[in-house]
Amino acid sequence: MAAPGKVAAFRLPPLPTVGEIIKLFRLKAQRQLSQNFLLDLRLTDKIVKQAGELKNAHVCEVGPGPGGITRSILSAGVEQLLLIEKDARFIPGLQMLSEAAPGKVHIVHGDILTYKMEKAFPKHLKKDWEDEPPDIHIIGNLPFSVSTPLIIKWLGNVSKRDGPFTYGRTQMTLTFQKEVGERLTANPGGNQRSRLSIMAQHLCSVENCFVIPGQAFVPKPEVDVAVVHFTPLVQPKIQQPFELVEKVVRSVFQFRRKYCFRGLETLFPESGRFKRTEQLMMTANVDPTLRPYQLSMSQFRNLCNTYRKMCDEDPGLFVFDYREELKQKKRTRNLHKSTSQPEQTEEEDQL
């Protein structure tokens, strides 16, 4: 019995181990879904600890699978746990966990990429964006195939303050391939500096917490796994629409090994391309001979702000698509050379 004035810590009753659950329900990780199970509860506890204080918090776990991290989340004393699992094979094992923690677990059989999280949590948890983060956390050992598109989707939600960020600056603790984790946190000049670095760091404080060796997973992936923690910033470092920032950043990194001037050219139609690229870089005060990975966040901010002004002056500019222009040129060439297959240009080959 708990001492007077103290709340007893929540403990799961004796349950089959995660390994026994896998055997009981004949679960097997599917390679085509890039599934890998984490059975070591010391490691799942360590992941959950990176999320921060979870006592009485509301948590959404993405892709719980056989429930290893789920157990660690429940043991942290959460108020409510929402499980979103796409693979129906795991639902019976998760229901067993739900029954062991009455009233705490809600299971959704669905795809996190399409699941609407605007109404996933109680309204009273909402906080103003300028306040401390709400008592809501997203945690997940993500399949590699979904991790990058999912974080890009959520970064878009951060920018618009919708989805799971309707409630405020909801924190996320997620796993990625080690290389992706390094990209998310890479500094200017680093080999891993990429589009993902800019998109994540201009919207969030991003921390690469620790690395889990591949052999800790079943089956063992060919790479190690990074645990990354995200806290949305009160003010984004680039205060422009998400789609505009992504277009500029994606263009800069089109030709990663060339001068940044070359990638920025793809923002403009062929007619007047050189002149407008020169105007963009001069106004943004960016050295055209820098490589994409050498650009600082402030230089990306200047480029985005300047490009926004150019789009305001020429409303058709933002919808210009360099790839479509290349395809049209290729179709035109094919009409003139229908008897032989033309060689790809260097730009087409890289894109």
XYZ file of N, CA, C and O in Angstrom, residues 4-132:
516
model
N 0.804 7.435 2.811
C -0.167 8.535 2.733
C 0.415 9.737 2.007
O 1.559 10.126 2.241
N -0.412 10.335 1.105
C 0.028 11.528 0.378
C 0.840 11.231 -0.858
O 1.208 12.119 -1.592
N 1.150 9.961 -1.112
C 1.937 9.608 -2.294
C 1.107 8.751 -3.245
O 0.294 7.946 -2.810
N 1.335 8.964 -4.535
C 0.637 8.168 -5.540
C 1.502 6.969 -5.890
O 2.692 7.106 -6.197
N 0.909 5.783 -5.837
C 1.682 4.576 -6.136
C 2.102 4.568 -7.597
O 1.346 4.958 -8.483
N 3.356 4.182 -7.863
C 3.856 4.111 -9.238
C 3.119 2.998 -9.987
O 2.816 1.955 -9.416
N 2.848 3.263 -11.269
C 2.151 2.259 -12.071
C 3.122 1.146 -12.451
O 4.242 1.415 -12.875
N 2.683 -0.083 -12.287
C 3.499 -1.226 -12.700
C 2.636 -2.196 -13.479
O 1.518 -2.509 -13.075
N 3.180 -2.650 -14.602
C 2.470 -3.663 -15.373
C 2.480 -4.975 -14.608
O 3.481 -5.320 -13.969
N 1.386 -5.729 -14.659
C 1.388 -7.058 -14.037
C 2.310 -7.986 -14.808
O 2.750 -7.665 -15.914
N 2.643 -9.149 -14.255
C 3.504 -10.091 -14.984
C 2.909 -10.425 -16.353
O 1.723 -10.732 -16.469
N 3.737 -10.315 -17.376
C 3.301 -10.556 -18.752
C 4.337 -11.415 -19.464
O 5.510 -11.473 -19.046
N 3.958 -12.052 -20.561
C 4.971 -12.725 -21.393
C 5.996 -11.691 -21.866
O 5.661 -10.519 -22.046
N 7.236 -12.104 -22.043
C 8.250 -11.183 -22.571
C 7.903 -10.830 -24.011
O 7.059 -11.485 -24.646
N 8.569 -9.793 -24.542
C 8.328 -9.402 -25.932
C 8.689 -10.563 -26.862
O 7.980 -10.846 -27.834
N 9.776 -11.255 -26.531
C 10.173 -12.420 -27.336
C 9.104 -13.504 -27.313
O 8.815 -14.143 -28.341
N 8.496 -13.716 -26.154
C 7.437 -14.729 -26.041
C 6.182 -14.310 -26.797
O 5.493 -15.142 -27.392
N 5.890 -12.984 -26.799
C 4.754 -12.466 -27.580
C 4.975 -12.746 -29.070
O 4.058 -13.157 -29.791
N 6.214 -12.538 -29.518
C 6.546 -12.775 -30.928
C 6.316 -14.238 -31.291
O 5.751 -14.565 -32.341
N 6.729 -15.140 -30.385
C 6.526 -16.578 -30.636
C 5.051 -16.955 -30.528
O 4.532 -17.708 -31.340
N 4.371 -16.388 -29.518
C 2.978 -16.727 -29.266
C 2.091 -16.406 -30.466
O 1.242 -17.211 -30.869
N 2.313 -15.246 -31.065
C 1.478 -14.826 -32.191
C 2.167 -15.056 -33.540
O 1.700 -14.568 -34.566
N 3.296 -15.784 -33.478
C 4.035 -16.139 -34.704
C 4.349 -14.905 -35.563
O 4.116 -14.872 -36.768
N 4.876 -13.908 -34.905
C 5.200 -12.657 -35.581
C 6.575 -12.750 -36.227
O 7.506 -13.309 -35.647
N 6.678 -12.193 -37.396
C 7.950 -12.171 -38.106
C 8.116 -10.816 -38.771
O 7.205 -10.333 -39.438
N 9.271 -10.205 -38.549
C 9.523 -8.905 -39.160
C 9.528 -9.044 -40.678
O 10.150 -9.958 -41.216
N 8.832 -8.142 -41.354
C 8.760 -8.188 -42.813
C 9.790 -7.242 -43.408
O 9.738 -6.028 -43.168
N 10.702 -7.828 -44.171
C 11.796 -7.026 -44.739
C 11.266 -5.938 -45.664
O 11.789 -4.824 -45.694
N 10.195 -6.247 -46.431
C 9.684 -5.248 -47.379
C 9.088 -4.035 -46.667
O 8.952 -2.967 -47.258
N 8.738 -4.206 -45.378
C 8.241 -3.087 -44.581
C 9.340 -2.497 -43.701
O 9.069 -1.639 -42.866
N 10.562 -2.961 -43.893
C 11.746 -2.540 -43.111
C 11.473 -2.570 -41.609
O 11.777 -1.633 -40.877
N 10.868 -3.679 -41.150
C 10.568 -3.845 -39.731
C 11.756 -4.464 -38.993
O 12.378 -5.399 -39.484
N 12.035 -3.919 -37.807
C 13.073 -4.471 -36.938
C 12.586 -4.352 -35.500
O 12.195 -3.276 -35.064
N 12.623 -5.460 -34.768
C 12.114 -5.470 -33.399
C 13.235 -5.167 -32.411
O 14.364 -5.648 -32.562
N 12.901 -4.398 -31.385
C 13.839 -4.108 -30.302
C 13.326 -4.815 -29.053
O 12.284 -4.449 -28.507
N 14.046 -5.845 -28.622
C 13.570 -6.700 -27.541
C 14.152 -6.341 -26.178
O 13.605 -6.725 -25.147
N 15.276 -5.644 -26.156
C 15.980 -5.322 -24.914
C 15.274 -4.169 -24.193
O 15.312 -3.012 -24.644
N 14.621 -4.478 -23.076
C 13.858 -3.449 -22.358
C 14.747 -2.370 -21.745
O 14.280 -1.264 -21.471
N 16.018 -2.655 -21.561
C 16.926 -1.607 -21.083
C 17.080 -0.524 -22.147
O 17.148 0.669 -21.835
N 17.114 -0.959 -23.413
C 17.225 0.007 -24.507
C 15.908 0.740 -24.742
O 15.903 1.946 -25.020
N 14.787 0.027 -24.647
C 13.501 0.715 -24.816
C 13.285 1.728 -23.691
O 12.769 2.824 -23.923
N 13.712 1.383 -22.470
C 13.636 2.335 -21.360
C 14.496 3.573 -21.648
O 14.101 4.711 -21.340
N 15.662 3.337 -22.240
C 16.583 4.436 -22.541
C 15.985 5.374 -23.590
O 16.118 6.599 -23.498
N 15.312 4.792 -24.600
C 14.648 5.616 -25.628
C 13.572 6.481 -24.974
O 13.495 7.695 -25.208
N 12.747 5.849 -24.165
C 11.639 6.562 -23.526
C 12.157 7.655 -22.593
O 11.567 8.745 -22.495
N 13.268 7.412 -21.939
C 13.847 8.406 -21.032
C 14.227 9.679 -21.779
O 14.162 10.783 -21.232
N 14.630 9.547 -23.077
C 15.016 10.717 -23.866
C 13.834 11.644 -24.138
O 14.014 12.816 -24.463
N 12.621 11.104 -24.019
C 11.432 11.928 -24.279
C 11.217 12.952 -23.164
O 10.536 13.957 -23.373
N 11.782 12.705 -21.984
C 11.600 13.613 -20.855
C 10.644 13.024 -19.822
O 10.415 11.817 -19.781
N 10.075 13.866 -19.002
C 9.175 13.438 -17.933
C 7.824 13.029 -18.520
O 7.111 13.845 -19.096
N 7.482 11.757 -18.395
C 6.240 11.245 -18.981
C 5.165 10.936 -17.944
O 4.074 10.505 -18.322
N 5.450 11.149 -16.679
C 4.447 10.836 -15.653
C 3.200 11.690 -15.879
O 3.277 12.914 -15.981
N 2.066 11.025 -16.034
C 0.769 11.667 -16.280
C 0.683 12.375 -17.636
O -0.223 13.179 -17.858
N 1.616 12.074 -18.529
C 1.594 12.674 -19.869
C 0.702 11.862 -20.810
O 0.329 10.721 -20.520
N 0.382 12.459 -21.942
C -0.330 11.770 -23.022
C 0.687 11.487 -24.125
O 1.398 12.394 -24.565
N 0.750 10.244 -24.553
C 1.782 9.821 -25.510
C 1.131 9.127 -26.701
O 0.177 8.361 -26.549
N 1.658 9.410 -27.885
C 1.304 8.654 -29.083
C 2.539 7.870 -29.509
O 3.597 8.463 -29.751
N 2.404 6.555 -29.557
C 3.513 5.735 -30.062
C 3.184 5.302 -31.483
O 2.111 4.756 -31.764
N 4.140 5.522 -32.369
C 3.971 5.199 -33.786
C 4.607 3.840 -34.071
O 5.773 3.615 -33.754
N 3.841 2.935 -34.657
C 4.367 1.622 -35.026
C 4.899 0.844 -33.847
O 6.079 0.474 -33.826
N 4.066 0.548 -32.838
C 4.566 -0.149 -31.645
C 5.010 -1.581 -31.892
O 5.762 -2.135 -31.089
N 4.544 -2.214 -32.979
C 4.961 -3.581 -33.281
C 4.611 -4.524 -32.146
O 3.492 -4.517 -31.630
N 5.575 -5.333 -31.691
C 5.282 -6.288 -30.610
C 5.194 -5.659 -29.224
O 4.894 -6.341 -28.254
N 5.472 -4.356 -29.106
C 5.195 -3.664 -27.850
C 6.343 -3.474 -26.887
O 6.105 -3.247 -25.697
N 7.587 -3.527 -27.348
C 8.722 -3.325 -26.449
C 8.749 -1.919 -25.871
O 8.764 -1.726 -24.644
N 8.742 -0.906 -26.751
C 8.750 0.485 -26.276
C 7.443 0.789 -25.539
O 7.427 1.555 -24.570
N 6.352 0.164 -25.977
C 5.044 0.359 -25.336
C 5.130 0.066 -23.839
O 4.607 0.813 -23.007
N 5.786 -1.019 -23.481
C 5.920 -1.394 -22.061
C 6.692 -0.330 -21.289
O 6.335 0.013 -20.164
N 7.760 0.173 -21.915
C 8.567 1.192 -21.235
C 7.777 2.481 -21.050
O 7.904 3.157 -20.026
N 6.943 2.834 -22.036
C 6.121 4.041 -21.922
C 5.110 3.882 -20.787
O 4.945 4.778 -19.953
N 4.453 2.727 -20.733
C 3.474 2.487 -19.669
C 4.145 2.490 -18.298
O 3.591 3.014 -17.319
N 5.338 1.928 -18.222
C 6.053 1.876 -16.944
C 6.484 3.266 -16.474
O 6.780 3.459 -15.284
N 6.518 4.237 -17.415
C 6.882 5.615 -17.043
C 5.723 6.354 -16.379
O 5.877 7.503 -15.971
N 4.553 5.700 -16.310
C 3.428 6.295 -15.584
C 2.600 7.281 -16.383
O 2.074 8.250 -15.820
N 2.454 7.046 -17.698
C 1.688 7.971 -18.540
C 0.201 7.917 -18.188
O -0.297 6.926 -17.649
N -0.481 9.010 -18.503
C -1.924 9.086 -18.269
C -2.681 8.311 -19.346
O -3.576 7.526 -19.064
N -2.302 8.568 -20.612
C -2.957 7.909 -21.740
C -1.913 7.585 -22.801
O -0.982 8.359 -23.025
N -2.106 6.439 -23.465
C -1.184 6.023 -24.526
C -1.993 5.650 -25.764
O -2.821 4.738 -25.729
N -1.751 6.384 -26.846
C -2.382 6.110 -28.141
C -1.398 5.324 -28.997
O -0.272 5.781 -29.228
N -1.794 4.131 -29.436
C -0.935 3.289 -30.282
C -1.487 3.290 -31.700
O -2.662 2.966 -31.904
N -0.647 3.639 -32.663
C -1.066 3.635 -34.067
C -0.234 2.595 -34.798
O 0.982 2.765 -34.985
N -0.862 1.509 -35.185
C -0.164 0.376 -35.800
C -0.842 0.001 -37.120
O -2.040 -0.257 -37.175
N -0.057 -0.028 -38.174
C -0.573 -0.342 -39.513
C -0.715 -1.839 -39.745
O -1.615 -2.295 -40.454
N 0.163 -2.637 -39.127
C 0.226 -4.079 -39.370
C -0.719 -4.816 -38.408
O -0.487 -4.859 -37.198
N -1.783 -5.405 -38.968
C -2.814 -6.056 -38.149
C -2.266 -7.220 -37.324
O -2.854 -7.580 -36.294
N -1.140 -7.817 -37.712
C -0.585 -8.960 -36.986
C -0.214 -8.612 -35.547
O -0.189 -9.470 -34.663
N 0.080 -7.320 -35.297
C 0.541 -6.917 -33.969
C -0.603 -6.546 -33.023
O -0.375 -6.390 -31.815
N -1.805 -6.374 -33.547
C -2.918 -5.885 -32.731
C -3.225 -6.807 -31.536
O -3.396 -6.323 -30.407
N -3.300 -8.155 -31.709
C -3.608 -9.008 -30.550
C -2.617 -8.861 -29.396
O -3.025 -8.819 -28.220
N -1.327 -8.788 -29.703
C -0.328 -8.613 -28.648
C -0.467 -7.273 -27.953
O -0.276 -7.160 -26.731
N -0.808 -6.231 -28.720
C -1.016 -4.902 -28.125
C -2.270 -4.881 -27.261
O -2.313 -4.200 -26.231
N -3.292 -5.624 -27.677
C -4.510 -5.717 -26.860
C -4.222 -6.375 -25.507
O -4.821 -6.014 -24.493
N -3.286 -7.308 -25.503
C -2.878 -7.940 -24.247
C -2.272 -6.891 -23.306
O -2.569 -6.872 -22.101
N -1.455 -5.996 -23.871
C -0.884 -4.912 -23.066
C -1.971 -3.953 -22.596
O -1.943 -3.461 -21.468
N -2.941 -3.680 -23.480
C -4.036 -2.785 -23.133
C -4.837 -3.323 -21.954
O -5.218 -2.575 -21.038
N -5.071 -4.626 -21.942
C -5.826 -5.250 -20.846
C -5.044 -5.225 -19.535
O -5.631 -5.195 -18.446
N -3.713 -5.203 -19.656
C -2.873 -5.162 -18.452
C -2.786 -3.757 -17.864
O -2.337 -3.590 -16.724
N -3.212 -2.753 -18.637
C -3.197 -1.366 -18.161
C -4.579 -0.764 -18.420
O -4.750 0.050 -19.318
N -5.588 -1.180 -17.675
C -6.980 -0.787 -17.941
C -7.169 0.729 -18.018
O -6.704 1.475 -17.155
N -7.838 1.163 -19.095
C -8.176 2.573 -19.261
C -7.062 3.467 -19.746
O -7.269 4.653 -19.989
N -5.861 2.899 -19.914
C -4.723 3.734 -20.297
C -4.397 3.705 -21.791
O -3.784 4.633 -22.318
N -4.778 2.636 -22.481
C -4.309 2.409 -23.847
C -5.468 2.463 -24.847
O -6.518 1.867 -24.622
N -5.237 3.186 -25.945
C -6.188 3.204 -27.058
C -5.424 2.765 -28.309
O -4.401 3.362 -28.659
N -5.910 1.732 -28.978
C -5.220 1.171 -30.147
C -5.953 1.578 -31.418
O -7.168 1.413 -31.530
N -5.203 2.120 -32.369
C -5.754 2.461 -33.681
C -5.040 1.618 -34.734
O -3.808 1.649 -34.832
N -5.816 0.841 -35.486
C -5.253 0.089 -36.608
C -5.327 0.996 -37.825
O -6.379 1.152 -38.455
N -4.208 1.636 -38.147
C -4.201 2.596 -39.240
C -2.802 3.029 -39.614
O -1.811 2.609 -39.004
N -2.714 3.889 -40.631
C -1.446 4.373 -41.182
C -1.161 5.763 -40.625
O -1.966 6.681 -40.790
N -0.028 5.937 -39.978
C 0.321 7.222 -39.376
C 0.443 8.322 -40.426
O 0.225 9.502 -40.132
N 0.764 7.960 -41.668
C 0.908 8.975 -42.715
C -0.431 9.609 -43.084
O -0.466 10.716 -43.634
N -1.521 8.924 -42.813
C -2.844 9.471 -43.152
C -3.705 9.726 -41.920
O -4.763 10.342 -42.032
N -3.271 9.259 -40.748
C -4.067 9.425 -39.528
C -4.114 10.898 -39.117
O -3.098 11.592 -39.096
N -5.319 11.380 -38.805
C -5.509 12.777 -38.406
C -5.296 12.906 -36.898
O -6.042 12.340 -36.105
N -4.270 13.684 -36.537
C -3.933 13.788 -35.109
C -4.470 15.059 -34.458
O -4.212 15.306 -33.276
N -5.238 15.865 -35.221
C -5.762 17.110 -34.662
C -6.686 16.876 -33.472
O -6.839 17.744 -32.614
N -7.336 15.702 -33.439
C -8.286 15.415 -32.363
C -7.866 14.192 -31.547
O -8.690 13.547 -30.903
N -6.573 13.892 -31.572
C -6.088 12.675 -30.906
C -5.994 12.823 -29.393
O -5.990 11.823 -28.669
N -5.918 14.058 -28.913
C -5.706 14.289 -27.485
C -6.780 15.226 -26.922
O -7.406 15.977 -27.667
N -6.987 15.220 -25.613
C -7.994 16.101 -25.003
C -7.678 17.584 -25.232
O -6.515 17.994 -25.217
N -8.739 18.391 -25.406
C -8.564 19.818 -25.705
C -7.873 20.572 -24.569
O -7.156 21.553 -24.809
N -8.083 20.102 -23.325
C -7.525 20.859 -22.197
C -5.994 20.830 -22.161
O -5.371 21.599 -21.426
N -5.381 19.964 -22.977
C -3.917 19.884 -23.008
C -3.288 20.969 -23.880
O -2.073 21.170 -23.847
N -4.113 21.667 -24.672
C -3.574 22.671 -25.599
C -2.860 23.797 -24.859
O -3.303 24.245 -23.799
N -1.730 24.219 -25.463
C -0.986 25.360 -24.928
C -0.689 26.339 -26.054
O -0.611 25.944 -27.221
N -0.505 27.600 -25.703
C -0.083 28.577 -26.701
C 1.305 28.218 -27.212
O 2.121 27.642 -26.478
N 1.582 28.579 -28.454
C 2.855 28.221 -29.078
C 4.042 28.796 -28.303
O 5.109 28.185 -28.229
N 3.856 29.948 -27.705
C 4.955 30.614 -26.991
C 5.186 29.991 -25.610
O 6.207 30.276 -24.972
N 4.241 29.178 -25.143
C 4.387 28.548 -23.828
C 5.336 27.354 -23.890
O 5.838 26.991 -24.955
N 5.550 26.734 -22.734
C 6.306 25.488 -22.688
C 5.565 24.416 -23.509
O 4.344 24.512 -23.695
